CSV table of C-alpha atoms and ligand atoms in Angstrom, one decimal:
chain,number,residue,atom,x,y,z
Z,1,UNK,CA,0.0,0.0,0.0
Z,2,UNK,CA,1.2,3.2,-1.0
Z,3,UNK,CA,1.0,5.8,2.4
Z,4,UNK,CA,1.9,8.8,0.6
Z,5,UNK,CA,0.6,11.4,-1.8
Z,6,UNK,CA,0.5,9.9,-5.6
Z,7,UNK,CA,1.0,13.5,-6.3
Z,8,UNK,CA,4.5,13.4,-4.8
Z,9,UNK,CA,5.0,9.8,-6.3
Z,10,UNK,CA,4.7,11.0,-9.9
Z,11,UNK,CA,6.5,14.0,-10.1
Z,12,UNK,CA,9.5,12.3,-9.3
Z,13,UNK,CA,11.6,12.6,-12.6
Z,14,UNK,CA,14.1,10.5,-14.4
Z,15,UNK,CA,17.0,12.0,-15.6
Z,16,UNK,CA,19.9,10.7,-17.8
Z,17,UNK,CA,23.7,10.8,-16.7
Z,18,UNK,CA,25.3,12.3,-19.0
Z,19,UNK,CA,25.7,10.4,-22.0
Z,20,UNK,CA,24.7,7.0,-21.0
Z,21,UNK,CA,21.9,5.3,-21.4
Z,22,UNK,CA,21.3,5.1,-17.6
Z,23,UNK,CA,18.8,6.9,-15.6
Z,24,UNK,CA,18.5,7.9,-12.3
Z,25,UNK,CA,15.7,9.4,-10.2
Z,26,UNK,CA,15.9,13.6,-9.2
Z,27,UNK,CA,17.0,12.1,-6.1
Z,28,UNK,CA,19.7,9.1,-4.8
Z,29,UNK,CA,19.4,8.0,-1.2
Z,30,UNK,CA,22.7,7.6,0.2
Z,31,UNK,CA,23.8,5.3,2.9
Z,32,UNK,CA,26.4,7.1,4.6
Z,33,UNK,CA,26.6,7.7,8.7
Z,34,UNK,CA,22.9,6.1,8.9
Z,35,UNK,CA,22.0,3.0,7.9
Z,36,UNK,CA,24.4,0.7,9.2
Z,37,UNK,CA,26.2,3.3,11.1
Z,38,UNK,CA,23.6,5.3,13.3
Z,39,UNK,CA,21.5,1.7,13.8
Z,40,UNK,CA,22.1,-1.4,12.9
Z,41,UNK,CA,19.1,-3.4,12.8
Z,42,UNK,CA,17.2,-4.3,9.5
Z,43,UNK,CA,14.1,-2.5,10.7
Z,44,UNK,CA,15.6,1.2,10.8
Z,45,UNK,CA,17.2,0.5,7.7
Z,46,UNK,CA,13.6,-1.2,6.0
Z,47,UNK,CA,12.0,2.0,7.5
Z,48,UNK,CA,13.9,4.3,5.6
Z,49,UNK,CA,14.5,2.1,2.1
Z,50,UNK,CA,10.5,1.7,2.2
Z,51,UNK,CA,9.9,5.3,2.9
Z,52,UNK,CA,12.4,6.1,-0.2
Z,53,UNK,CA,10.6,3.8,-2.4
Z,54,UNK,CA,7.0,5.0,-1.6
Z,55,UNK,CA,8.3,8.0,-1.9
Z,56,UNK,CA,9.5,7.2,-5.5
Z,57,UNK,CA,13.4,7.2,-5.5
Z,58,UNK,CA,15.1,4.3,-7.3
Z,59,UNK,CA,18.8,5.5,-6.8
Z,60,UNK,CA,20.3,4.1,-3.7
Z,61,UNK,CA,24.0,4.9,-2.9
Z,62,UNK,CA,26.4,3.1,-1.0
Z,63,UNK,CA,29.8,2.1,-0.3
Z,64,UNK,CA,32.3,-0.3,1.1
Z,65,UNK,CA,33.4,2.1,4.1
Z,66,UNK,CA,29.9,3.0,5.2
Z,67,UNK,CA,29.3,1.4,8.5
Z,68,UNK,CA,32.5,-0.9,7.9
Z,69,UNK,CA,30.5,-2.8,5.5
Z,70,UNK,CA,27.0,-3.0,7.4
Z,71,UNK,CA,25.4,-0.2,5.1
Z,72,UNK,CA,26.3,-2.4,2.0
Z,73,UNK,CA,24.5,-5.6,4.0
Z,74,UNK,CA,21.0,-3.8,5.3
Z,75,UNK,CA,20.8,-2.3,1.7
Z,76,UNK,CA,20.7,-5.2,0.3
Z,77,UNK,CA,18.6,-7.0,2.9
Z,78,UNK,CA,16.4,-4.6,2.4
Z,79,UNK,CA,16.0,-4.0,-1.4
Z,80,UNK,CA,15.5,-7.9,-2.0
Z,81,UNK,CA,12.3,-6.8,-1.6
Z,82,UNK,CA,12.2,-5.1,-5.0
Z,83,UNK,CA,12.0,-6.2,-8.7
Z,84,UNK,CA,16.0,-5.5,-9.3
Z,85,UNK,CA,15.4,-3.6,-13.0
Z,86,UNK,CA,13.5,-0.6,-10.6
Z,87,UNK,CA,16.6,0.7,-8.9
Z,88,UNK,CA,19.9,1.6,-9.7
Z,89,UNK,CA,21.9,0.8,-6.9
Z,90,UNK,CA,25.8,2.0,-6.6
Z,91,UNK,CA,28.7,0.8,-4.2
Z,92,UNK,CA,32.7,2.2,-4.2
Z,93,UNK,CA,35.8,0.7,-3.6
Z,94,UNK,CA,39.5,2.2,-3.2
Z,95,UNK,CA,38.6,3.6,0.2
Z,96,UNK,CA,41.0,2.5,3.0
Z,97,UNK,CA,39.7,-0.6,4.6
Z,98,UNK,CA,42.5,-1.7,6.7
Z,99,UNK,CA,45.9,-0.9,7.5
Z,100,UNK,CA,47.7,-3.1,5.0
Z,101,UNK,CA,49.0,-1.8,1.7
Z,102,UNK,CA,46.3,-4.1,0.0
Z,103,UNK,CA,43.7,-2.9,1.5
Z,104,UNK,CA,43.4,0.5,-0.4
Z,105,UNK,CA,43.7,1.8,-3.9
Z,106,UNK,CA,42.9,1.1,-7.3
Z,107,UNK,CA,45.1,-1.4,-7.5
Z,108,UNK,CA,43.2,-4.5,-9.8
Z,109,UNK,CA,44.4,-6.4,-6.6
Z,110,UNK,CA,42.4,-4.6,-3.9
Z,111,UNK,CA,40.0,-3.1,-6.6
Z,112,UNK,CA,39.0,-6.8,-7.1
Z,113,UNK,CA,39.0,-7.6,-3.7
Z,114,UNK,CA,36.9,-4.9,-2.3
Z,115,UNK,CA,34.8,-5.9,-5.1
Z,116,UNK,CA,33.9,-9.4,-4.4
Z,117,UNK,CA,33.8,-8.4,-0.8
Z,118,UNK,CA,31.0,-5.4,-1.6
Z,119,UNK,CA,29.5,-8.2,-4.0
Z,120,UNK,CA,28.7,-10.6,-1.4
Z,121,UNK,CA,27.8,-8.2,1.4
Z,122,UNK,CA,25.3,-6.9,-1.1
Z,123,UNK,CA,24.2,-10.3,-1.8
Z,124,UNK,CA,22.0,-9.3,-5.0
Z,125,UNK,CA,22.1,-10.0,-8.9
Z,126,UNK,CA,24.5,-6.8,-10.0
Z,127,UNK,CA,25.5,-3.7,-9.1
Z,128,UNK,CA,24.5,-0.9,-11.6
Z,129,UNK,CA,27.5,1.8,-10.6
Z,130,UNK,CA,30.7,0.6,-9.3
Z,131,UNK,CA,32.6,4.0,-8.1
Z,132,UNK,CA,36.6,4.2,-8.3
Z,133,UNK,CA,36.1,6.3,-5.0
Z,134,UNK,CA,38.9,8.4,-5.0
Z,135,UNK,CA,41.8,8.6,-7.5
Z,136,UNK,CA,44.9,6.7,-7.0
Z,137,UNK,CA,48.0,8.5,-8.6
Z,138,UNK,CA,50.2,5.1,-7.8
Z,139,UNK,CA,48.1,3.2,-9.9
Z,140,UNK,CA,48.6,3.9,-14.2
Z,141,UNK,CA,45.0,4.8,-15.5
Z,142,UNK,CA,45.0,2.2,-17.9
Z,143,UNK,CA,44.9,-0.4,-15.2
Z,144,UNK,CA,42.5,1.1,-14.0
Z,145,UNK,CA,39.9,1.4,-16.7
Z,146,UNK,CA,40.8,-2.3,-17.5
Z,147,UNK,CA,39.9,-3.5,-14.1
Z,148,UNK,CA,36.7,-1.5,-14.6
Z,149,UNK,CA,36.3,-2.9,-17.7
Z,150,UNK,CA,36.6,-6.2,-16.3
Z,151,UNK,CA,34.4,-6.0,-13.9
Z,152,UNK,CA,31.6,-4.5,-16.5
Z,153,UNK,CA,32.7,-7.9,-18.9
Z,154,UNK,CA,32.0,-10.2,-16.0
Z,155,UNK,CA,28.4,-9.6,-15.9
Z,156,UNK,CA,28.5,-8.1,-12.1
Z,157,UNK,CA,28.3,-4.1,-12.8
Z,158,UNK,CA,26.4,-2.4,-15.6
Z,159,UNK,CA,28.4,1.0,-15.4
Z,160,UNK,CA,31.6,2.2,-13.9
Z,161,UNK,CA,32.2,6.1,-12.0
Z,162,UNK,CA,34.7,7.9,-10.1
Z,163,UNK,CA,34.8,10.0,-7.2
Z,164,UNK,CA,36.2,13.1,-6.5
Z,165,UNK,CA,38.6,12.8,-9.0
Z,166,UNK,CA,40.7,15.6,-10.0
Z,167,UNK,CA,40.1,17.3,-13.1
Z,168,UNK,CA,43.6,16.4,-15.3
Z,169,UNK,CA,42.8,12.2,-13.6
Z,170,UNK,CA,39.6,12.7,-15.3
Z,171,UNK,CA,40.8,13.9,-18.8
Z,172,UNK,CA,43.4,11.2,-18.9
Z,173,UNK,CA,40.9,8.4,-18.0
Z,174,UNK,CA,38.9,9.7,-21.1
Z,175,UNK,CA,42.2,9.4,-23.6
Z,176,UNK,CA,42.9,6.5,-22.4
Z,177,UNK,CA,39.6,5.0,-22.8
Z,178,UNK,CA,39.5,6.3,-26.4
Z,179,UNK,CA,42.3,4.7,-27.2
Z,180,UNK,CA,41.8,1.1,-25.9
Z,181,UNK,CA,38.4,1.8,-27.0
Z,182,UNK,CA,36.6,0.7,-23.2
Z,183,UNK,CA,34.1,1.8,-21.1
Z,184,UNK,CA,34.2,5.3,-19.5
Z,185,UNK,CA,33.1,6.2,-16.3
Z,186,UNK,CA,29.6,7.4,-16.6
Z,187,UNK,CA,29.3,9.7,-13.5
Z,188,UNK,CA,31.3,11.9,-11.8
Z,189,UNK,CA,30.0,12.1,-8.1
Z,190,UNK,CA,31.7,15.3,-6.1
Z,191,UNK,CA,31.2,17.0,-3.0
Z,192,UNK,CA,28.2,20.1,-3.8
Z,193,UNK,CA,26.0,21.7,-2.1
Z,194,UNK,CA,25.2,26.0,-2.1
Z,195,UNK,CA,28.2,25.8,0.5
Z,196,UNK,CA,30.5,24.1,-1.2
Z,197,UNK,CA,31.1,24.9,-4.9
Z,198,UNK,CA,34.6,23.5,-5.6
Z,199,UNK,CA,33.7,21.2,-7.8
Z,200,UNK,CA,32.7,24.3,-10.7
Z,201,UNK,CA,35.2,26.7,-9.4
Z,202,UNK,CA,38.3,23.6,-10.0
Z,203,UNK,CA,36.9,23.2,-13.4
Z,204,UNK,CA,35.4,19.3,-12.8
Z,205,UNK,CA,31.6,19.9,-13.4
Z,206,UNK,CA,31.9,22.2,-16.4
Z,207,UNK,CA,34.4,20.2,-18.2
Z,208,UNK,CA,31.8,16.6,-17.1
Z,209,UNK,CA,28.9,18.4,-18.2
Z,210,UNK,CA,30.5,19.4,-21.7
Z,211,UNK,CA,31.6,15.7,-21.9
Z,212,UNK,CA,28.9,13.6,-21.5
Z,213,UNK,CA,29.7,12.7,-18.0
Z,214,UNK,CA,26.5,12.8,-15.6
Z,215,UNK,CA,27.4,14.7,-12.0
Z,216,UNK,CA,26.0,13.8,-8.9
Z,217,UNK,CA,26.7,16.1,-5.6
Z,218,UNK,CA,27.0,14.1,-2.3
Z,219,UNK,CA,26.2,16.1,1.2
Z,220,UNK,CA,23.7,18.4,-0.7
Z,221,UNK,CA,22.1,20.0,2.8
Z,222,UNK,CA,25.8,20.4,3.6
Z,223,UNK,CA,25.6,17.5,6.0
Z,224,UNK,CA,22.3,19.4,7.5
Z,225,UNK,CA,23.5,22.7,7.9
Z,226,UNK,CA,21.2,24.3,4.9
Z,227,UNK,CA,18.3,22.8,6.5
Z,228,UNK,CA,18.5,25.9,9.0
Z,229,UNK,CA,18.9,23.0,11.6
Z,230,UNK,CA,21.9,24.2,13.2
Z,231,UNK,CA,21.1,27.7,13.3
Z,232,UNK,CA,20.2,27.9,17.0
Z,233,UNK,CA,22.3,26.1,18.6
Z,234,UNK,CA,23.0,21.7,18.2
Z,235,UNK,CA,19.9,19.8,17.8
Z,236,UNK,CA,20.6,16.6,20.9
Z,237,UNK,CA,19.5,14.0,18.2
Z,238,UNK,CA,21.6,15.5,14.9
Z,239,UNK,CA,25.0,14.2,13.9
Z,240,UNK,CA,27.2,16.3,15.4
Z,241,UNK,CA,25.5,15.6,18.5
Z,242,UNK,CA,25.9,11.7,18.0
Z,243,UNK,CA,29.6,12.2,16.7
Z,244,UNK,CA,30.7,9.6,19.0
Z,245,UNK,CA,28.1,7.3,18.4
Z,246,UNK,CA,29.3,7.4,14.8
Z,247,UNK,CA,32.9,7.9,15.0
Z,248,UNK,CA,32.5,10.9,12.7
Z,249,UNK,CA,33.5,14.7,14.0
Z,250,UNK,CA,33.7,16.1,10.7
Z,251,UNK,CA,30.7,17.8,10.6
Z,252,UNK,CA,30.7,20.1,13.2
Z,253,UNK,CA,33.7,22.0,11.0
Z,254,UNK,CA,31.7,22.5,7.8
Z,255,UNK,CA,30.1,26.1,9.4
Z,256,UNK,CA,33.5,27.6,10.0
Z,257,UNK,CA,34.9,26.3,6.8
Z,258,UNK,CA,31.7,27.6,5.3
Z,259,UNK,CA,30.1,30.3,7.3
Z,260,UNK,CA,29.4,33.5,4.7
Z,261,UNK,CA,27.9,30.8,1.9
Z,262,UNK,CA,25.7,28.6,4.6
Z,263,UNK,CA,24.8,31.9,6.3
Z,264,UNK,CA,23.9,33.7,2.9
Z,265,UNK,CA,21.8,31.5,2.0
Z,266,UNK,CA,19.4,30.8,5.1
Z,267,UNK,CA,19.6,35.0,4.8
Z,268,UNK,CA,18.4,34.6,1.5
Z,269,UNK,CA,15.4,31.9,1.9
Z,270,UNK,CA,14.4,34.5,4.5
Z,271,UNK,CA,13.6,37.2,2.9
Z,272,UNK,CA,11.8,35.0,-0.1
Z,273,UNK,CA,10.0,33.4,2.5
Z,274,UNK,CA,11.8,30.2,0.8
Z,275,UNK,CA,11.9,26.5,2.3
Z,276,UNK,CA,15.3,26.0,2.8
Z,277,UNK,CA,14.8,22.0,1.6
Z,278,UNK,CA,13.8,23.2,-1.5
Z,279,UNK,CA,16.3,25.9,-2.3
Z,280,UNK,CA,19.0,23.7,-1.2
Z,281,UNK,CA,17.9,20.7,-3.3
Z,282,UNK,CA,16.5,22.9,-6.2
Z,283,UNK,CA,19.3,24.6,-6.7
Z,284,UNK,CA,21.6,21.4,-7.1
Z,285,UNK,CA,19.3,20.2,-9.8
Z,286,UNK,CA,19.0,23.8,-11.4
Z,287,UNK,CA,23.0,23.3,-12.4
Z,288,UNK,CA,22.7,19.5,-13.7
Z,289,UNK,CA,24.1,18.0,-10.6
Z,290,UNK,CA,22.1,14.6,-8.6
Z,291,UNK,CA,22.0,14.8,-5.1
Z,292,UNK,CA,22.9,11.9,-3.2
Z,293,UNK,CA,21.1,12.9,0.3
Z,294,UNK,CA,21.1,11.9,3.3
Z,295,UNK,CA,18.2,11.9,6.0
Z,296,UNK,CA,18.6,9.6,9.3
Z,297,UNK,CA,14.6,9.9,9.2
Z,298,UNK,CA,11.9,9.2,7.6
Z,299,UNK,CA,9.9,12.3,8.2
Z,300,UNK,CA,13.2,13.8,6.6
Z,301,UNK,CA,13.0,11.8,3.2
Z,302,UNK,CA,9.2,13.2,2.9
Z,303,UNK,CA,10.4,17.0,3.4
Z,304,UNK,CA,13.0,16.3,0.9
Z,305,UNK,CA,10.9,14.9,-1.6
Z,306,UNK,CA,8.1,17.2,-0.9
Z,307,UNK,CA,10.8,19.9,-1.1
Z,308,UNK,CA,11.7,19.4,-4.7
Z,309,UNK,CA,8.4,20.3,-6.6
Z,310,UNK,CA,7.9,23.4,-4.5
Z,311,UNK,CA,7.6,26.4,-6.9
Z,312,UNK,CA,10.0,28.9,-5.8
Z,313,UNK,CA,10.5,32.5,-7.4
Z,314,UNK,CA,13.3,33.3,-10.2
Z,315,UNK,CA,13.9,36.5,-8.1
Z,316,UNK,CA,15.3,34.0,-5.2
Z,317,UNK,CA,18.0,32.0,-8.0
Z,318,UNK,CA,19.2,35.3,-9.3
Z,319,UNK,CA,19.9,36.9,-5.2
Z,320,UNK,CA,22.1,33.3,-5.0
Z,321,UNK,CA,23.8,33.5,-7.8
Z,322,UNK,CA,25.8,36.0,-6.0
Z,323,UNK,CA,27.3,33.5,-4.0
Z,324,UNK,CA,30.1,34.9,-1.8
Z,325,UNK,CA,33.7,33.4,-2.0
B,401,NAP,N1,31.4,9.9,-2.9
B,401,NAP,C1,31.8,10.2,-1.7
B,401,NAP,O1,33.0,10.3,-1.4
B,401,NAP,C2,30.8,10.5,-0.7
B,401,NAP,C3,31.1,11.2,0.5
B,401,NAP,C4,30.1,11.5,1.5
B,401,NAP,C5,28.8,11.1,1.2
B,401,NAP,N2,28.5,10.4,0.1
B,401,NAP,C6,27.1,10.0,-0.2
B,401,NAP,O2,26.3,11.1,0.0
B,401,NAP,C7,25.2,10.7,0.9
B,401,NAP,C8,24.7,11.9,1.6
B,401,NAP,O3,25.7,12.5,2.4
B,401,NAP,P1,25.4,13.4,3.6
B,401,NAP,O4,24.6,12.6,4.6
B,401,NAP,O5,26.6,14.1,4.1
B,401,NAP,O6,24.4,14.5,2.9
B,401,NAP,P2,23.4,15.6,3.3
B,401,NAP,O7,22.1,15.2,2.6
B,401,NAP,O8,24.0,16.9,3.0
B,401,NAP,O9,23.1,15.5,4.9
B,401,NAP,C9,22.3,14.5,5.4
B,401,NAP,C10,21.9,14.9,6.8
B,401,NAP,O10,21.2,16.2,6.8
B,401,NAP,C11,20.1,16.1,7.7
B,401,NAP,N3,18.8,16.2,7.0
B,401,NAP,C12,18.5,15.6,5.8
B,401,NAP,N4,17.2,15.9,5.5
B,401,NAP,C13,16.8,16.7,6.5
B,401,NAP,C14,15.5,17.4,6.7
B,401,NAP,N5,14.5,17.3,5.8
B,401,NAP,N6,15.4,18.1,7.8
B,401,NAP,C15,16.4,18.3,8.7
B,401,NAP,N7,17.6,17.7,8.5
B,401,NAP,C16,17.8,16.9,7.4
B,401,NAP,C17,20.2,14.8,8.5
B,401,NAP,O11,21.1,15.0,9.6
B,401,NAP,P3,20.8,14.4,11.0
B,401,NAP,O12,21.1,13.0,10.9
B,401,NAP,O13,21.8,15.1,11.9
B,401,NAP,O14,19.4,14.7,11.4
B,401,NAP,C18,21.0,13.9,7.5
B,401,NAP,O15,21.6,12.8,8.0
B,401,NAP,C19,25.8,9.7,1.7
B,401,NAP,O16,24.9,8.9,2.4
B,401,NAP,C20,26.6,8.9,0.7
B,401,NAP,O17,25.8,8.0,0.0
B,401,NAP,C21,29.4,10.2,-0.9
């Protein structure tokens, strides 16, 4: 049974990344810091899944680091549930795992490892995005995009993506795909939010979007701070408030690192009289880019959904445009 609004349901769009043939929902649920992390038990994480899909999302993001592999194992608990050709569902490896040499990198040795590792946690038919997480300058790029490769050849992944990968990485992954004529990465998934723009200012979104490479922006809400939620003071259940809990103290430096952008725009939805939800999210999908959200609740995936139909006035996109530096 369906508990929310159809209304909300279908005017969720589809949108194509980049070039490929591959579409994703307006909005991709990540599993970063929550499921797995915040709680472990399959009934938090079937809460929120359930509430995504009524909700109309069919991107689900993950990775092998998320909850030291427990994300990657309630996700897929979970999404059984699901016809498999609904969703898109991505995972990453490359991320340190360990303290040995192998258990980092992009390596075809640990790329293949974490691999089968994420395959089996996941437990499910294939994995739509495989994510080279961050860039490894140790590794040569062309075994790189063959190990990619591979895995697309072997049935297991339909796509492959990179991470936060610097600009020049990028360029060279395209040459060298070119010429051993493989598989490119489809997506380019960076850090973007209103707060944090890096990812046009160092040249990596512009030069994706002219290239047929889709761009998704993780931390959207800048980890929660453009949902005005921090604004008066440290909400007891938020995530800087459980740092401990989760072993993450990250968060809590975003405002000082940045204040006049976060603080601008909450200014700004004042005086329109603007949700901050829908600016936030709106005006990631204004400039091409897919967020990958997070919400540790259910009644937050509703508001964010909810958030991205809103109408909101052209007067409001051309006051944050001036974005300060
Ligand atoms: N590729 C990468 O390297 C990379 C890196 C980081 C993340 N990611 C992906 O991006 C996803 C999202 O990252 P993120 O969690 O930092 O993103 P975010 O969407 O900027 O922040 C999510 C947090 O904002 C708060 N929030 C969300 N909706 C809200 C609402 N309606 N009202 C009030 N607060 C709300 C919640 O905080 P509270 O829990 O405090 O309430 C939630 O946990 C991750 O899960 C992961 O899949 C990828």
């Amino acid at each position: 049974m369906n508990i929310y609004p159809q209304k909300i349901v279908k005017n969720m769009n589809y949108f194509r990344l980049g070039s490929s043939g591959l579409k994703i929902t307006a909005l991709t649920y990540g599993s970063a810091l929550t499921i797995g992390t915040e709680r472990h038990d399959y009934k938090y994480a079937e809460e929120l899944i359930d509430t995504a899909w009524q909700l109309g999302i069919r991107s689900f993001d993950t990775s092998n680091n998320y909850g030291y592999g427990s994300a990657e194992i309630l996700l897929g608990q979970v999404l059984k549930k699901y016809p498999r050709q609904e969703y898109v569902l991505s995972t990453k490896g490359s991320w340190p795992i360990g303290e040995s040499q192998y258990e980092k990198g992009l390596s075809r040795k640990h790329i293949l490892y974490a691999f089968e590792q994420s395959f089996e946690r996941l437990n499910i038919e294939y994995i739509d995005i495989y994510y080279a997480h961050r860039f490894d300058s140790e590794v040569s790029i062309e075994e790189i995009v063959r190990t990619f490769n591979y895995l697309i050849d072997s049935g297991r992944v339909r796509y492959w993506a990179t991470s936060e990968w610097p600009l020049n990485a990028i360029k060279e992954c395209h040459r060298v795909c070119d010429r051993l004529n493989m598989e490119k990465p489809i997506v380019e998934q960076f850090i973007y939010s209103y707060a944090i723009q890096k990812a046009f200012s160092n040249g990596v979104a512009t030069y994706c979007q002219e290239n047929g490479v889709g761009t998704m922006g993780f931390s959207p809400l800048c980890q929660g701070y453009l949902t005005g939620k921090y604004r008066n003071g440290i909400p007891l259940d938020s995530r800087i408030a459980k740092s401990d809990q989760l072993a993450y103290n990250k968060t809590v430096n975003f405002y000082e690192q940045n204040k006049s952008r976060i603080d601008f725009f909450l200014e700004v939805c004042d005086k329109y009289g603007v949700d901050y939800l829908a600016a936030a999210l709106q005006w990631c999908l204004r400039k091409n880019i897919f967020p990958v959200l997070g919400a540790s609740k259910k009644e937050q995936l509703i508001s964010n959904v909810e958030a991205i139909n809103k109408i909101l006035p052209n007067s409001l996109w051309n006051e944050l445009e001036k974005v300060p530096s």
